[in-house]
Structure formats: structure tokens, C-alpha cells
Amino acid sequence: MNTEQMHMEAVSSVTARPGLRRRLATSQGGFARFVCWAYRSVNRFAVPAPKVVVRPVLWLFLLVRGVYYFALRVFICEPIFKAYCTKYGRNLHTNSFIHWIQGKGDIIIGDNATVGGKVSITFAARFSDHPTLEIGDNTGIGYGCSFTIGKQISIGRNCTLSGDIDIMDSNAHRTDPASRLAFEPPAPDEIRPVIIRDGVWIGKHCIIFPGVRIGEGSVISAGSVVRSHVPPYSVVAGNPAKVMFRLKNPNQFAQAI
């Protein structure tokens, strides 16, 4: 008997003997039916929840949870993040997560900024003595945002980054195939700062590529891949992102009045 025949017989013997769970599920015997009934009964089991009993339990749970996350944010997460910052303004807040920060660089944050959720910041000191992340006044950074900084990423005032957004001023590898296969780092001229002006709103799951400049008051629709400059007061969407329509410039409107 050759190896293939032995393998086929082993497979046949396994398939000919169904497992215990399958035998119980397909059997019409009294014991098997009892086991299936007991299994379904346990999965459907529930206890009454009168409001007079469960409401106090809910309030106690919410109180304990609120106190726990308040203490975690105020006494652990915010102080650790502030220790990473080179400079930060008044009322800087984080959420109850410790941000993931790698490398050595400058983090400069203005007043009333919020870096919420769990944010990843990676500095590459190879290209600059002080790679810098700047976040302006009244700007909010959502959960899951990622910043890769070889030289500079600058975010203006009154901006909103919704969450799960990747912004990079470097692709982290060379564009030349041979150099990329050799795992060589990007050339210095391939590190291009990203500048995001005031009042920009970036939707979830966007990717902002190196060298991009996003004009004041623009909106980047969720899921967009931005590879080129965005004019001020524009709404862009798609991959690659294109201008869908223009927004009214409130400054021009005020001057007209």
C-alpha cells in the first residue's frame, strides 16, 4: 500500500466517524435530544430585570467607570503625553489612552487642543535634528490617527481630524526598485513636509501623502487618499482625491458686508 492510499484511507476513516458534537446534533435518540434541549435552554436563559433593581446597579457602574477613567486620564495619560511635548498650551487634553510615541522629535501644541483616543507618533531622526509635529489652537485629533515625521507635519488652528487618519512626510522607503529591495532609507529630497492650514476638517480613514498642502477651510471626505495640494475652501474626495466643489470663503463674505 502506497502513501497516497494510506492517506485516503485515513481521511475516509475520519469522515466516516463524525465527531461527538455532530452525532449529538443529528441523532434522534433520547439522550442526544436532551443534551440539545439543555444546550439551547442555557443559551436562552435570562433573569428578570426590574428597573427598581437594575437602575441603581447601572448608576453605580457608570459612577465607578467615570471615576476610573477620569483618574486614568488626569493622573496618568495626560501627564505622560505632556512629558513628551516640547511645548504645550493651556487646556491640553487627551483621552484615557497612553499614546504610542517612537523616536526623538519636537511636539508643539497650542491652547485648548485635544489629542484623543490612541494616537501613534513616529519620528525619524535620520533626516532632521528636530523632526517636528505642530498642532494649533482648538484642534482635535481623533482615535487611531498616525503621524510619521521625518522633518515636519504642521496642523493649523481649529482643525478636526476625525480618526484612523495616516499622515506622513515620508514613504519610509525609496521609490527606486533596486534601492527599495536593498532596504535603503529614503533620500533627503523625498522627505517633504505636510502643511494643513487653519479650519480643515479631515474625515475618517484618510491618507495624507508627503508634500501635501491642504488649504484653509477645506474638507477632506472620509476615505480619501490625498496625493496633491488642496486649494483653500475646497471639498475633496476619492482615490486620488479630487475637488468635488468649492466652499464659500467666510472672509470674503464678511468683507462684502
PDB file of C-alpha atoms in Angstrom:
ATOM      1  CA  MET A   1       0.000   0.000   0.000  1.00  0.00           C
ATOM      2  CA  ASN A   2       1.494   3.310  -1.035  1.00  0.00           C
ATOM      3  CA  THR A   3       1.466   6.561   0.924  1.00  0.00           C
ATOM      4  CA  GLU A   4      -1.390   8.094  -1.085  1.00  0.00           C
ATOM      5  CA  GLN A   5      -3.665   5.086  -0.423  1.00  0.00           C
ATOM      6  CA  MET A   6      -2.861   5.217   3.294  1.00  0.00           C
ATOM      7  CA  HIS A   7      -3.696   8.929   3.344  1.00  0.00           C
ATOM      8  CA  MET A   8      -7.010   8.340   1.542  1.00  0.00           C
ATOM      9  CA  GLU A   9      -7.957   5.556   3.966  1.00  0.00           C
ATOM     10  CA  ALA A  10      -7.129   7.780   6.939  1.00  0.00           C
ATOM     11  CA  VAL A  11      -9.273  10.598   5.514  1.00  0.00           C
ATOM     12  CA  SER A  12     -12.123   8.146   4.826  1.00  0.00           C
ATOM     13  CA  SER A  13     -11.970   6.763   8.354  1.00  0.00           C
ATOM     14  CA  VAL A  14     -12.091  10.272   9.817  1.00  0.00           C
ATOM     15  CA  THR A  15     -15.030  11.317   7.631  1.00  0.00           C
ATOM     16  CA  ALA A  16     -16.787   8.027   8.350  1.00  0.00           C
ATOM     17  CA  ARG A  17     -16.683   8.705  12.088  1.00  0.00           C
ATOM     18  CA  PRO A  18     -18.387  12.072  12.737  1.00  0.00           C
ATOM     19  CA  GLY A  19     -17.405  13.973  15.840  1.00  0.00           C
ATOM     20  CA  LEU A  20     -19.358  13.913  19.084  1.00  0.00           C
ATOM     21  CA  ARG A  21     -20.994  17.310  18.521  1.00  0.00           C
ATOM     22  CA  ARG A  22     -22.183  16.288  15.069  1.00  0.00           C
ATOM     23  CA  ARG A  23     -23.542  12.941  16.339  1.00  0.00           C
ATOM     24  CA  LEU A  24     -25.455  14.730  19.086  1.00  0.00           C
ATOM     25  CA  ALA A  25     -26.791  17.323  16.614  1.00  0.00           C
ATOM     26  CA  THR A  26     -28.021  14.726  14.101  1.00  0.00           C
ATOM     27  CA  SER A  27     -29.081  11.906  16.409  1.00  0.00           C
ATOM     28  CA  GLN A  28     -32.768  11.312  17.200  1.00  0.00           C
ATOM     29  CA  GLY A  29     -32.003   9.386  20.391  1.00  0.00           C
ATOM     30  CA  GLY A  30     -33.447  10.469  23.695  1.00  0.00           C
ATOM     31  CA  PHE A  31     -30.130  11.378  25.325  1.00  0.00           C
ATOM     32  CA  ALA A  32     -28.945  13.401  22.332  1.00  0.00           C
ATOM     33  CA  ARG A  33     -32.232  15.314  22.151  1.00  0.00           C
ATOM     34  CA  PHE A  34     -31.993  16.063  25.875  1.00  0.00           C
ATOM     35  CA  VAL A  35     -28.444  17.401  25.506  1.00  0.00           C
ATOM     36  CA  CYS A  36     -29.515  19.662  22.604  1.00  0.00           C
ATOM     37  CA  TRP A  37     -32.507  20.921  24.587  1.00  0.00           C
ATOM     38  CA  ALA A  38     -30.314  21.660  27.634  1.00  0.00           C
ATOM     39  CA  TYR A  39     -27.763  23.473  25.451  1.00  0.00           C
ATOM     40  CA  ARG A  40     -30.415  25.684  23.862  1.00  0.00           C
ATOM     41  CA  SER A  41     -32.022  26.359  27.238  1.00  0.00           C
ATOM     42  CA  VAL A  42     -28.748  27.533  28.767  1.00  0.00           C
ATOM     43  CA  ASN A  43     -28.106  29.867  25.812  1.00  0.00           C
ATOM     44  CA  ARG A  44     -31.607  31.343  26.115  1.00  0.00           C
ATOM     45  CA  PHE A  45     -31.539  31.672  29.890  1.00  0.00           C
ATOM     46  CA  ALA A  46     -32.227  35.159  31.274  1.00  0.00           C
ATOM     47  CA  VAL A  47     -33.321  36.652  34.571  1.00  0.00           C
ATOM     48  CA  PRO A  48     -35.901  39.396  35.104  1.00  0.00           C
ATOM     49  CA  ALA A  49     -34.513  42.952  35.259  1.00  0.00           C
ATOM     50  CA  PRO A  50     -36.950  45.149  37.210  1.00  0.00           C
ATOM     51  CA  LYS A  51     -35.947  48.816  36.926  1.00  0.00           C
ATOM     52  CA  VAL A  52     -36.074  49.351  40.662  1.00  0.00           C
ATOM     53  CA  VAL A  53     -33.196  46.864  40.969  1.00  0.00           C
ATOM     54  CA  VAL A  54     -31.127  47.333  37.803  1.00  0.00           C
ATOM     55  CA  ARG A  55     -31.225  51.141  37.622  1.00  0.00           C
ATOM     56  CA  PRO A  56     -29.200  51.590  40.855  1.00  0.00           C
ATOM     57  CA  VAL A  57     -26.765  48.935  39.597  1.00  0.00           C
ATOM     58  CA  LEU A  58     -26.398  50.864  36.324  1.00  0.00           C
ATOM     59  CA  TRP A  59     -25.861  54.175  38.146  1.00  0.00           C
ATOM     60  CA  LEU A  60     -23.217  52.589  40.374  1.00  0.00           C
ATOM     61  CA  PHE A  61     -21.471  51.080  37.342  1.00  0.00           C
ATOM     62  CA  LEU A  62     -21.473  54.424  35.490  1.00  0.00           C
ATOM     63  CA  LEU A  63     -20.137  56.227  38.567  1.00  0.00           C
ATOM     64  CA  VAL A  64     -17.308  53.751  39.108  1.00  0.00           C
ATOM     65  CA  ARG A  65     -16.443  53.746  35.393  1.00  0.00           C
ATOM     66  CA  GLY A  66     -16.465  57.547  35.211  1.00  0.00           C
ATOM     67  CA  VAL A  67     -14.235  57.920  38.266  1.00  0.00           C
ATOM     68  CA  TYR A  68     -11.817  55.278  36.964  1.00  0.00           C
ATOM     69  CA  TYR A  69     -11.394  56.819  33.514  1.00  0.00           C
ATOM     70  CA  PHE A  70     -11.230  60.341  34.941  1.00  0.00           C
ATOM     71  CA  ALA A  71      -8.382  59.339  37.227  1.00  0.00           C
ATOM     72  CA  LEU A  72      -6.664  57.425  34.417  1.00  0.00           C
ATOM     73  CA  ARG A  73      -6.821  60.443  32.106  1.00  0.00           C
ATOM     74  CA  VAL A  74      -5.911  63.169  34.603  1.00  0.00           C
ATOM     75  CA  PHE A  75      -3.220  61.417  36.623  1.00  0.00           C
ATOM     76  CA  ILE A  76      -1.616  59.057  34.086  1.00  0.00           C
ATOM     77  CA  CYS A  77      -2.387  59.602  30.394  1.00  0.00           C
ATOM     78  CA  GLU A  78      -2.257  63.414  30.202  1.00  0.00           C
ATOM     79  CA  PRO A  79       0.899  63.817  32.325  1.00  0.00           C
ATOM     80  CA  ILE A  80       2.744  61.179  30.275  1.00  0.00           C
ATOM     81  CA  PHE A  81       1.781  62.841  26.996  1.00  0.00           C
ATOM     82  CA  LYS A  82       2.720  66.295  28.295  1.00  0.00           C
ATOM     83  CA  ALA A  83       6.118  64.911  29.275  1.00  0.00           C
ATOM     84  CA  TYR A  84       6.696  64.020  25.623  1.00  0.00           C
ATOM     85  CA  CYS A  85       5.763  67.533  24.452  1.00  0.00           C
ATOM     86  CA  THR A  86       8.435  70.152  23.835  1.00  0.00           C
ATOM     87  CA  LYS A  87       5.836  72.863  24.342  1.00  0.00           C
ATOM     88  CA  TYR A  88       2.094  72.798  25.009  1.00  0.00           C
ATOM     89  CA  GLY A  89      -0.554  75.425  25.730  1.00  0.00           C
ATOM     90  CA  ARG A  90      -3.422  75.757  28.151  1.00  0.00           C
ATOM     91  CA  ASN A  91      -6.125  73.085  28.481  1.00  0.00           C
ATOM     92  CA  LEU A  92      -4.363  70.351  26.557  1.00  0.00           C
ATOM     93  CA  HIS A  93      -6.409  67.180  26.959  1.00  0.00           C
ATOM     94  CA  THR A  94      -6.041  63.554  25.983  1.00  0.00           C
ATOM     95  CA  ASN A  95      -8.378  60.613  26.391  1.00  0.00           C
ATOM     96  CA  SER A  96      -7.857  57.657  28.703  1.00  0.00           C
ATOM     97  CA  PHE A  97      -5.202  56.103  26.438  1.00  0.00           C
ATOM     98  CA  ILE A  98      -1.426  56.296  26.516  1.00  0.00           C
ATOM     99  CA  HIS A  99      -0.249  57.425  23.086  1.00  0.00           C
ATOM    100  CA  TRP A 100       2.383  55.418  21.218  1.00  0.00           C
ATOM    101  CA  ILE A 101       5.378  57.690  20.540  1.00  0.00           C
ATOM    102  CA  GLN A 102       8.621  56.456  18.989  1.00  0.00           C
ATOM    103  CA  GLY A 103      11.854  58.252  18.223  1.00  0.00           C
ATOM    104  CA  LYS A 104      13.007  61.687  19.268  1.00  0.00           C
ATOM    105  CA  GLY A 105      11.384  64.855  17.981  1.00  0.00           C
ATOM    106  CA  ASP A 106       9.521  68.001  18.962  1.00  0.00           C
ATOM    107  CA  ILE A 107       5.809  68.030  19.727  1.00  0.00           C
ATOM    108  CA  ILE A 108       4.437  71.573  19.879  1.00  0.00           C
ATOM    109  CA  ILE A 109       0.758  72.014  20.754  1.00  0.00           C
ATOM    110  CA  GLY A 110      -1.337  75.173  21.153  1.00  0.00           C
ATOM    111  CA  ASP A 111      -4.125  76.118  23.553  1.00  0.00           C
ATOM    112  CA  ASN A 112      -7.343  74.113  24.021  1.00  0.00           C
ATOM    113  CA  ALA A 113      -6.153  71.221  21.853  1.00  0.00           C
ATOM    114  CA  THR A 114      -7.380  67.659  22.266  1.00  0.00           C
ATOM    115  CA  VAL A 115      -5.331  64.622  21.281  1.00  0.00           C
ATOM    116  CA  GLY A 116      -7.942  61.995  21.997  1.00  0.00           C
ATOM    117  CA  GLY A 117      -8.023  58.275  21.511  1.00  0.00           C
ATOM    118  CA  LYS A 118      -4.867  56.277  20.969  1.00  0.00           C
ATOM    119  CA  VAL A 119      -2.536  58.145  18.603  1.00  0.00           C
ATOM    120  CA  SER A 120       0.718  56.906  17.048  1.00  0.00           C
ATOM    121  CA  ILE A 121       3.583  59.359  16.508  1.00  0.00           C
ATOM    122  CA  THR A 122       6.821  58.157  14.910  1.00  0.00           C
ATOM    123  CA  PHE A 123       9.860  60.405  14.495  1.00  0.00           C
ATOM    124  CA  ALA A 124      12.752  59.624  12.138  1.00  0.00           C
ATOM    125  CA  ALA A 125      15.811  61.483  13.386  1.00  0.00           C
ATOM    126  CA  ARG A 126      17.871  60.454  10.330  1.00  0.00           C
ATOM    127  CA  PHE A 127      16.577  63.387   8.258  1.00  0.00           C
ATOM    128  CA  SER A 128      16.452  66.226  10.768  1.00  0.00           C
ATOM    129  CA  ASP A 129      17.879  67.125  14.154  1.00  0.00           C
ATOM    130  CA  HIS A 130      14.407  68.170  15.266  1.00  0.00           C
ATOM    131  CA  PRO A 131      11.581  66.487  13.350  1.00  0.00           C
ATOM    132  CA  THR A 132       8.502  68.406  14.433  1.00  0.00           C
ATOM    133  CA  LEU A 133       4.791  67.798  14.896  1.00  0.00           C
ATOM    134  CA  GLU A 134       2.835  71.041  15.331  1.00  0.00           C
ATOM    135  CA  ILE A 135      -0.823  71.169  16.374  1.00  0.00           C
ATOM    136  CA  GLY A 136      -2.563  74.542  16.557  1.00  0.00           C
ATOM    137  CA  ASP A 137      -5.071  76.052  18.973  1.00  0.00           C
ATOM    138  CA  ASN A 138      -8.525  74.455  19.329  1.00  0.00           C
ATOM    139  CA  THR A 139      -7.596  71.487  17.135  1.00  0.00           C
ATOM    140  CA  GLY A 140      -8.884  67.990  17.864  1.00  0.00           C
ATOM    141  CA  ILE A 141      -7.174  64.720  16.924  1.00  0.00           C
ATOM    142  CA  GLY A 142      -9.393  61.622  16.910  1.00  0.00           C
ATOM    143  CA  TYR A 143      -8.805  57.988  17.795  1.00  0.00           C
ATOM    144  CA  GLY A 144      -6.306  55.935  15.824  1.00  0.00           C
ATOM    145  CA  CYS A 145      -4.533  58.740  13.955  1.00  0.00           C
ATOM    146  CA  SER A 146      -0.959  58.036  12.869  1.00  0.00           C
ATOM    147  CA  PHE A 147       1.823  60.551  12.170  1.00  0.00           C
ATOM    148  CA  THR A 148       5.156  59.630  10.574  1.00  0.00           C
ATOM    149  CA  ILE A 149       7.557  62.567  10.729  1.00  0.00           C
ATOM    150  CA  GLY A 150      10.954  62.866   9.104  1.00  0.00           C
ATOM    151  CA  LYS A 151      11.014  66.671   9.045  1.00  0.00           C
ATOM    152  CA  GLN A 152       7.678  68.357   9.743  1.00  0.00           C
ATOM    153  CA  ILE A 153       3.931  67.864   9.940  1.00  0.00           C
ATOM    154  CA  SER A 154       2.066  71.063  10.752  1.00  0.00           C
ATOM    155  CA  ILE A 155      -1.651  71.204  11.597  1.00  0.00           C
ATOM    156  CA  GLY A 156      -3.269  74.622  11.948  1.00  0.00           C
ATOM    157  CA  ARG A 157      -5.823  76.067  14.320  1.00  0.00           C
ATOM    158  CA  ASN A 158      -9.468  74.972  14.616  1.00  0.00           C
ATOM    159  CA  CYS A 159      -8.888  71.737  12.690  1.00  0.00           C
ATOM    160  CA  THR A 160     -10.717  68.442  13.176  1.00  0.00           C
ATOM    161  CA  LEU A 161      -9.119  65.074  12.403  1.00  0.00           C
ATOM    162  CA  SER A 162     -11.889  62.525  12.795  1.00  0.00           C
ATOM    163  CA  GLY A 163      -9.916  59.319  13.366  1.00  0.00           C
ATOM    164  CA  ASP A 164      -7.908  56.493  11.783  1.00  0.00           C
ATOM    165  CA  ILE A 165      -6.040  59.019   9.619  1.00  0.00           C
ATOM    166  CA  ASP A 166      -2.492  58.435   8.361  1.00  0.00           C
ATOM    167  CA  ILE A 167      -0.316  61.485   7.721  1.00  0.00           C
ATOM    168  CA  MET A 168       3.293  61.087   6.629  1.00  0.00           C
ATOM    169  CA  ASP A 169       6.029  63.297   5.259  1.00  0.00           C
ATOM    170  CA  SER A 170       7.960  60.242   4.040  1.00  0.00           C
ATOM    171  CA  ASN A 171       7.090  56.920   2.415  1.00  0.00           C
ATOM    172  CA  ALA A 172       9.765  55.295   4.622  1.00  0.00           C
ATOM    173  CA  HIS A 173      11.461  53.735   1.594  1.00  0.00           C
ATOM    174  CA  ARG A 174      12.977  54.792  -1.721  1.00  0.00           C
ATOM    175  CA  THR A 175      10.971  54.870  -4.910  1.00  0.00           C
ATOM    176  CA  ASP A 176      13.786  53.262  -6.917  1.00  0.00           C
ATOM    177  CA  PRO A 177      13.122  49.452  -7.001  1.00  0.00           C
ATOM    178  CA  ALA A 178      16.750  48.403  -6.509  1.00  0.00           C
ATOM    179  CA  SER A 179      17.228  50.741  -3.547  1.00  0.00           C
ATOM    180  CA  ARG A 180      13.918  49.626  -2.077  1.00  0.00           C
ATOM    181  CA  LEU A 181      14.895  45.943  -2.310  1.00  0.00           C
ATOM    182  CA  ALA A 182      18.158  46.831  -0.581  1.00  0.00           C
ATOM    183  CA  PHE A 183      16.114  48.376   2.282  1.00  0.00           C
ATOM    184  CA  GLU A 184      17.827  51.732   1.845  1.00  0.00           C
ATOM    185  CA  PRO A 185      16.208  54.714   3.601  1.00  0.00           C
ATOM    186  CA  PRO A 186      14.532  57.462   1.571  1.00  0.00           C
ATOM    187  CA  ALA A 187      16.700  60.143   0.026  1.00  0.00           C
ATOM    188  CA  PRO A 188      16.618  63.516   1.830  1.00  0.00           C
ATOM    189  CA  ASP A 189      14.729  65.133  -1.067  1.00  0.00           C
ATOM    190  CA  GLU A 190      11.973  62.517  -0.685  1.00  0.00           C
ATOM    191  CA  ILE A 191      11.129  63.853   2.782  1.00  0.00           C
ATOM    192  CA  ARG A 192       8.549  66.555   2.145  1.00  0.00           C
ATOM    193  CA  PRO A 193       6.714  68.364   4.977  1.00  0.00           C
ATOM    194  CA  VAL A 194       2.935  68.220   5.212  1.00  0.00           C
ATOM    195  CA  ILE A 195       1.158  71.512   5.924  1.00  0.00           C
ATOM    196  CA  ILE A 196      -2.502  71.619   6.971  1.00  0.00           C
ATOM    197  CA  ARG A 197      -3.889  75.140   7.279  1.00  0.00           C
ATOM    198  CA  ASP A 198      -6.485  76.501   9.726  1.00  0.00           C
ATOM    199  CA  GLY A 199     -10.057  75.250   9.850  1.00  0.00           C
ATOM    200  CA  VAL A 200      -9.530  71.996   7.945  1.00  0.00           C
ATOM    201  CA  TRP A 201     -11.791  69.016   8.582  1.00  0.00           C
ATOM    202  CA  ILE A 202     -10.436  65.560   7.668  1.00  0.00           C
ATOM    203  CA  GLY A 203     -12.851  62.610   7.687  1.00  0.00           C
ATOM    204  CA  LYS A 204     -12.107  59.097   8.906  1.00  0.00           C
ATOM    205  CA  HIS A 205      -9.752  56.665   7.193  1.00  0.00           C
ATOM    206  CA  CYS A 206      -7.941  59.283   5.082  1.00  0.00           C
ATOM    207  CA  ILE A 207      -4.310  59.082   3.970  1.00  0.00           C
ATOM    208  CA  ILE A 208      -2.292  62.280   3.505  1.00  0.00           C
ATOM    209  CA  PHE A 209       0.895  61.746   1.458  1.00  0.00           C
ATOM    210  CA  PRO A 210       4.252  63.550   1.748  1.00  0.00           C
ATOM    211  CA  GLY A 211       4.480  67.125   0.488  1.00  0.00           C
ATOM    212  CA  VAL A 212       0.721  67.768   0.546  1.00  0.00           C
ATOM    213  CA  ARG A 213      -0.544  71.217   1.490  1.00  0.00           C
ATOM    214  CA  ILE A 214      -4.200  71.483   2.462  1.00  0.00           C
ATOM    215  CA  GLY A 215      -5.638  74.970   2.155  1.00  0.00           C
ATOM    216  CA  GLU A 216      -7.574  76.819   4.818  1.00  0.00           C
ATOM    217  CA  GLY A 217     -11.155  75.770   5.499  1.00  0.00           C
ATOM    218  CA  SER A 218     -11.081  72.679   3.286  1.00  0.00           C
ATOM    219  CA  VAL A 219     -12.921  69.395   3.892  1.00  0.00           C
ATOM    220  CA  ILE A 220     -11.318  66.026   3.136  1.00  0.00           C
ATOM    221  CA  SER A 221     -14.085  63.439   2.742  1.00  0.00           C
ATOM    222  CA  ALA A 222     -13.819  60.133   4.604  1.00  0.00           C
ATOM    223  CA  GLY A 223     -11.654  57.525   2.923  1.00  0.00           C
ATOM    224  CA  SER A 224      -9.822  59.973   0.665  1.00  0.00           C
ATOM    225  CA  VAL A 225      -6.235  59.462  -0.451  1.00  0.00           C
ATOM    226  CA  VAL A 226      -4.666  62.906  -0.814  1.00  0.00           C
ATOM    227  CA  ARG A 227      -1.579  62.974  -3.046  1.00  0.00           C
ATOM    228  CA  SER A 228      -1.618  66.588  -4.287  1.00  0.00           C
ATOM    229  CA  HIS A 229      -2.256  70.066  -2.895  1.00  0.00           C
ATOM    230  CA  VAL A 230      -5.806  71.002  -1.888  1.00  0.00           C
ATOM    231  CA  PRO A 231      -6.957  74.584  -2.616  1.00  0.00           C
ATOM    232  CA  PRO A 232      -8.474  76.636   0.234  1.00  0.00           C
ATOM    233  CA  TYR A 233     -12.186  76.132   0.934  1.00  0.00           C
ATOM    234  CA  SER A 234     -12.496  73.009  -1.184  1.00  0.00           C
ATOM    235  CA  VAL A 235     -14.251  69.689  -0.635  1.00  0.00           C
ATOM    236  CA  VAL A 236     -12.212  66.769  -1.975  1.00  0.00           C
ATOM    237  CA  ALA A 237     -12.958  63.054  -2.149  1.00  0.00           C
ATOM    238  CA  GLY A 238     -11.726  59.848  -3.757  1.00  0.00           C
ATOM    239  CA  ASN A 239      -8.518  57.990  -4.531  1.00  0.00           C
ATOM    240  CA  PRO A 240      -6.699  60.011  -5.626  1.00  0.00           C
ATOM    241  CA  ALA A 241      -8.659  62.852  -4.026  1.00  0.00           C
ATOM    242  CA  LYS A 242     -10.173  65.390  -6.421  1.00  0.00           C
ATOM    243  CA  VAL A 243     -12.006  68.648  -5.835  1.00  0.00           C
ATOM    244  CA  MET A 244     -15.765  67.986  -5.770  1.00  0.00           C
ATOM    245  CA  PHE A 245     -16.882  71.554  -5.197  1.00  0.00           C
ATOM    246  CA  ARG A 246     -15.787  74.805  -3.548  1.00  0.00           C
ATOM    247  CA  LEU A 247     -16.984  76.315  -0.278  1.00  0.00           C
ATOM    248  CA  LYS A 248     -17.711  79.984   0.357  1.00  0.00           C
ATOM    249  CA  ASN A 249     -14.853  81.892   1.891  1.00  0.00           C
ATOM    250  CA  PRO A 250     -16.283  83.470   5.082  1.00  0.00           C
ATOM    251  CA  ASN A 251     -13.605  86.181   4.984  1.00  0.00           C
ATOM    252  CA  GLN A 252     -14.753  87.360   1.544  1.00  0.00           C
ATOM    253  CA  PHE A 253     -18.365  87.252   2.726  1.00  0.00           C
ATOM    254  CA  ALA A 254     -17.523  89.435   5.727  1.00  0.00           C
ATOM    255  CA  GLN A 255     -15.687  91.950   3.517  1.00  0.00           C
ATOM    256  CA  ALA A 256     -18.669  92.158   1.176  1.00  0.00           C
ATOM    257  CA  ILE A 257     -20.925  93.066   4.084  1.00  0.00           C
TER     258      ILE A 257
END
